[in-house]
mmCIF file of C-alpha atoms in Angstrom:
data_model
loop_
_atom_site.group_PDB
_atom_site.id
_atom_site.type_symbol
_atom_site.label_atom_id
_atom_site.label_comp_id
_atom_site.label_asym_id
_atom_site.label_seq_id
_atom_site.Cartn_x
_atom_site.Cartn_y
_atom_site.Cartn_z
ATOM 1 C CA MET A 1 -15.568 10.172 -12.776
ATOM 2 C CA ALA A 2 -14.320 9.772 -9.230
ATOM 3 C CA GLU A 3 -12.265 12.501 -7.621
ATOM 4 C CA VAL A 4 -9.075 10.965 -6.292
ATOM 5 C CA ALA A 5 -6.560 12.563 -3.947
ATOM 6 C CA VAL A 6 -2.954 11.387 -3.762
ATOM 7 C CA TYR A 7 -1.085 11.979 -0.497
ATOM 8 C CA PRO A 8 2.692 11.428 -0.643
ATOM 9 C CA ILE A 9 4.116 10.514 2.766
ATOM 10 C CA LYS A 10 7.871 11.036 3.178
ATOM 11 C CA ASN A 11 9.580 8.013 4.658
ATOM 12 C CA ARG A 12 11.274 9.605 7.674
ATOM 13 C CA LYS A 13 13.195 6.512 8.773
ATOM 14 C CA SER A 14 14.936 5.872 5.490
ATOM 15 C CA ALA A 15 18.276 7.277 4.384
ATOM 16 C CA PHE A 16 16.731 7.271 0.891
ATOM 17 C CA LYS A 17 14.205 9.773 -0.412
ATOM 18 C CA ASN A 18 11.309 7.342 -0.549
ATOM 19 C CA PHE A 19 7.608 7.934 -0.260
ATOM 20 C CA THR A 20 4.557 5.933 0.642
ATOM 21 C CA TYR A 21 1.423 7.004 -1.204
ATOM 22 C CA LEU A 22 -2.108 7.069 0.102
ATOM 23 C CA ILE A 23 -4.590 7.240 -2.785
ATOM 24 C CA LYS A 24 -8.110 8.142 -1.693
ATOM 25 C CA GLU A 25 -11.407 8.429 -3.519
ATOM 26 C CA GLU A 26 -12.825 11.602 -2.005
ATOM 27 C CA LYS A 27 -16.555 10.802 -2.109
ATOM 28 C CA THR A 28 -16.373 7.401 -0.397
ATOM 29 C CA SER A 29 -13.073 7.873 1.481
ATOM 30 C CA GLU A 30 -11.976 4.428 0.237
ATOM 31 C CA ALA A 31 -8.217 4.286 -0.196
ATOM 32 C CA VAL A 32 -5.192 2.178 -1.024
ATOM 33 C CA ILE A 33 -1.670 2.486 0.303
ATOM 34 C CA VAL A 34 1.249 2.063 -2.080
ATOM 35 C CA ASP A 35 4.606 0.864 -0.701
ATOM 36 C CA PRO A 36 4.002 1.305 3.043
ATOM 37 C CA ALA A 37 7.352 1.710 4.756
ATOM 38 C CA GLY A 38 9.079 3.770 7.388
ATOM 39 C CA ASN A 39 7.306 5.012 10.472
ATOM 40 C CA LEU A 40 4.046 3.232 11.366
ATOM 41 C CA ARG A 41 2.877 6.022 13.670
ATOM 42 C CA GLN A 42 3.378 8.600 10.910
ATOM 43 C CA LEU A 43 1.453 6.487 8.382
ATOM 44 C CA LEU A 44 -1.428 5.827 10.796
ATOM 45 C CA ALA A 45 -1.620 9.566 11.550
ATOM 46 C CA LYS A 46 -1.962 10.358 7.826
ATOM 47 C CA ILE A 47 -4.683 7.722 7.457
ATOM 48 C CA GLY A 48 -6.539 9.264 10.390
ATOM 49 C CA ASP A 49 -5.974 12.867 9.294
ATOM 50 C CA THR A 50 -7.394 12.138 5.832
ATOM 51 C CA GLY A 51 -10.325 10.062 7.109
ATOM 52 C CA SER A 52 -9.325 7.240 4.782
ATOM 53 C CA ASP A 53 -11.018 3.833 4.730
ATOM 54 C CA ILE A 54 -8.089 1.608 3.734
ATOM 55 C CA LYS A 55 -9.069 -1.214 1.366
ATOM 56 C CA ALA A 56 -5.745 -2.591 0.098
ATOM 57 C CA VAL A 57 -1.973 -2.320 0.065
ATOM 58 C CA LEU A 58 -0.158 -2.304 -3.267
ATOM 59 C CA LEU A 59 3.548 -3.175 -3.341
ATOM 60 C CA THR A 60 5.577 -2.138 -6.363
ATOM 61 C CA HIS A 61 8.642 -4.246 -5.560
ATOM 62 C CA TYR A 62 10.520 -6.024 -2.807
ATOM 63 C CA HIS A 63 12.799 -3.580 -1.034
ATOM 64 C CA ASP A 64 12.554 -3.061 2.697
ATOM 65 C CA ASP A 65 12.080 0.673 2.200
ATOM 66 C CA HIS A 66 8.888 -0.133 0.240
ATOM 67 C CA ILE A 67 7.394 -3.072 2.156
ATOM 68 C CA ASN A 68 8.313 -3.051 5.834
ATOM 69 C CA LEU A 69 4.875 -1.893 7.051
ATOM 70 C CA ALA A 70 2.755 -4.021 4.683
ATOM 71 C CA GLY A 71 2.078 -6.773 7.226
ATOM 72 C CA SER A 72 1.280 -4.352 10.051
ATOM 73 C CA ILE A 73 -1.138 -2.309 7.944
ATOM 74 C CA SER A 74 -2.787 -5.410 6.487
ATOM 75 C CA GLN A 75 -3.308 -6.904 9.931
ATOM 76 C CA LYS A 76 -4.674 -3.669 11.406
ATOM 77 C CA TYR A 77 -7.158 -3.021 8.590
ATOM 78 C CA HIS A 78 -7.878 -6.668 7.595
ATOM 79 C CA MET A 79 -7.329 -6.175 3.871
ATOM 80 C CA PRO A 80 -5.261 -7.684 1.069
ATOM 81 C CA VAL A 81 -1.675 -6.920 0.146
ATOM 82 C CA TYR A 82 -1.005 -7.178 -3.599
ATOM 83 C CA MET A 83 2.431 -7.878 -5.072
ATOM 84 C CA CYS A 84 3.660 -9.278 -8.375
ATOM 85 C CA LYS A 85 4.042 -13.071 -8.157
ATOM 86 C CA SER A 86 7.545 -12.983 -9.631
ATOM 87 C CA GLU A 87 8.656 -10.681 -6.764
ATOM 88 C CA VAL A 88 6.972 -12.909 -4.168
ATOM 89 C CA ASP A 89 8.646 -16.008 -5.618
ATOM 90 C CA ALA A 90 12.084 -14.438 -6.130
ATOM 91 C CA TYR A 91 12.381 -13.009 -2.627
ATOM 92 C CA GLY A 92 10.137 -15.292 -0.620
ATOM 93 C CA PHE A 93 8.137 -12.321 0.661
ATOM 94 C CA ARG A 94 5.313 -13.252 3.016
ATOM 95 C CA CYS A 95 2.837 -11.276 5.068
ATOM 96 C CA LYS A 96 -0.711 -11.642 6.289
ATOM 97 C CA ASN A 97 -3.332 -11.406 3.495
ATOM 98 C CA LEU A 98 -0.723 -11.462 0.711
ATOM 99 C CA GLU A 99 -2.171 -11.995 -2.769
ATOM 100 C CA ALA A 100 0.394 -12.652 -5.480
ATOM 101 C CA ILE A 101 -0.602 -11.169 -8.839
ATOM 102 C CA GLU A 102 0.160 -13.305 -11.881
ATOM 103 C CA ASN A 103 2.614 -11.365 -14.012
ATOM 104 C CA GLU A 104 0.638 -11.572 -17.241
ATOM 105 C CA PHE A 105 -2.653 -10.427 -15.734
ATOM 106 C CA PHE A 106 -3.911 -6.960 -14.991
ATOM 107 C CA LEU A 107 -5.153 -6.516 -11.448
ATOM 108 C CA HIS A 108 -8.497 -4.790 -11.180
ATOM 109 C CA VAL A 109 -9.253 -3.836 -7.606
ATOM 110 C CA GLN A 110 -12.767 -2.478 -7.249
ATOM 111 C CA ILE A 111 -12.488 0.035 -4.454
ATOM 112 C CA PHE A 112 -13.438 3.301 -6.115
ATOM 113 C CA MET A 113 -17.079 2.729 -6.984
#
C-alpha cells in the first residue's frame, strides 16, 4: 500500500477558516491539490517544500474560497482540473484543462501507482 501524506494549507487570504490540501504519495512524490485557493505564492512554496509532482486539481464545490487558484495551478503544471459536472453547469465555472465529472460516475485518477 502506498504511503500518502496530507498537507493542510491554511488559506491566509480568506476571512473564513478554509484549507487547501496537498495529498502526496511519498515514494513517487506524485500529488493532487484539493480546493486550491488563497495565496498562490504560499501554495507554490508548499509544493516546492514538499517536493511534490502535481498531477491534478480536485475541486469539491464552486465557491471562490475553494477554486480561485485552480486555473493558475493547472496552467503552471499542465494538468487536469476535476469538478462535478452539476457544479460546472450550475455555476458556469471554466478554467484551463477543466474536466467535468459525470455525477453518477466514480472518478478514478491513477496517480499513485
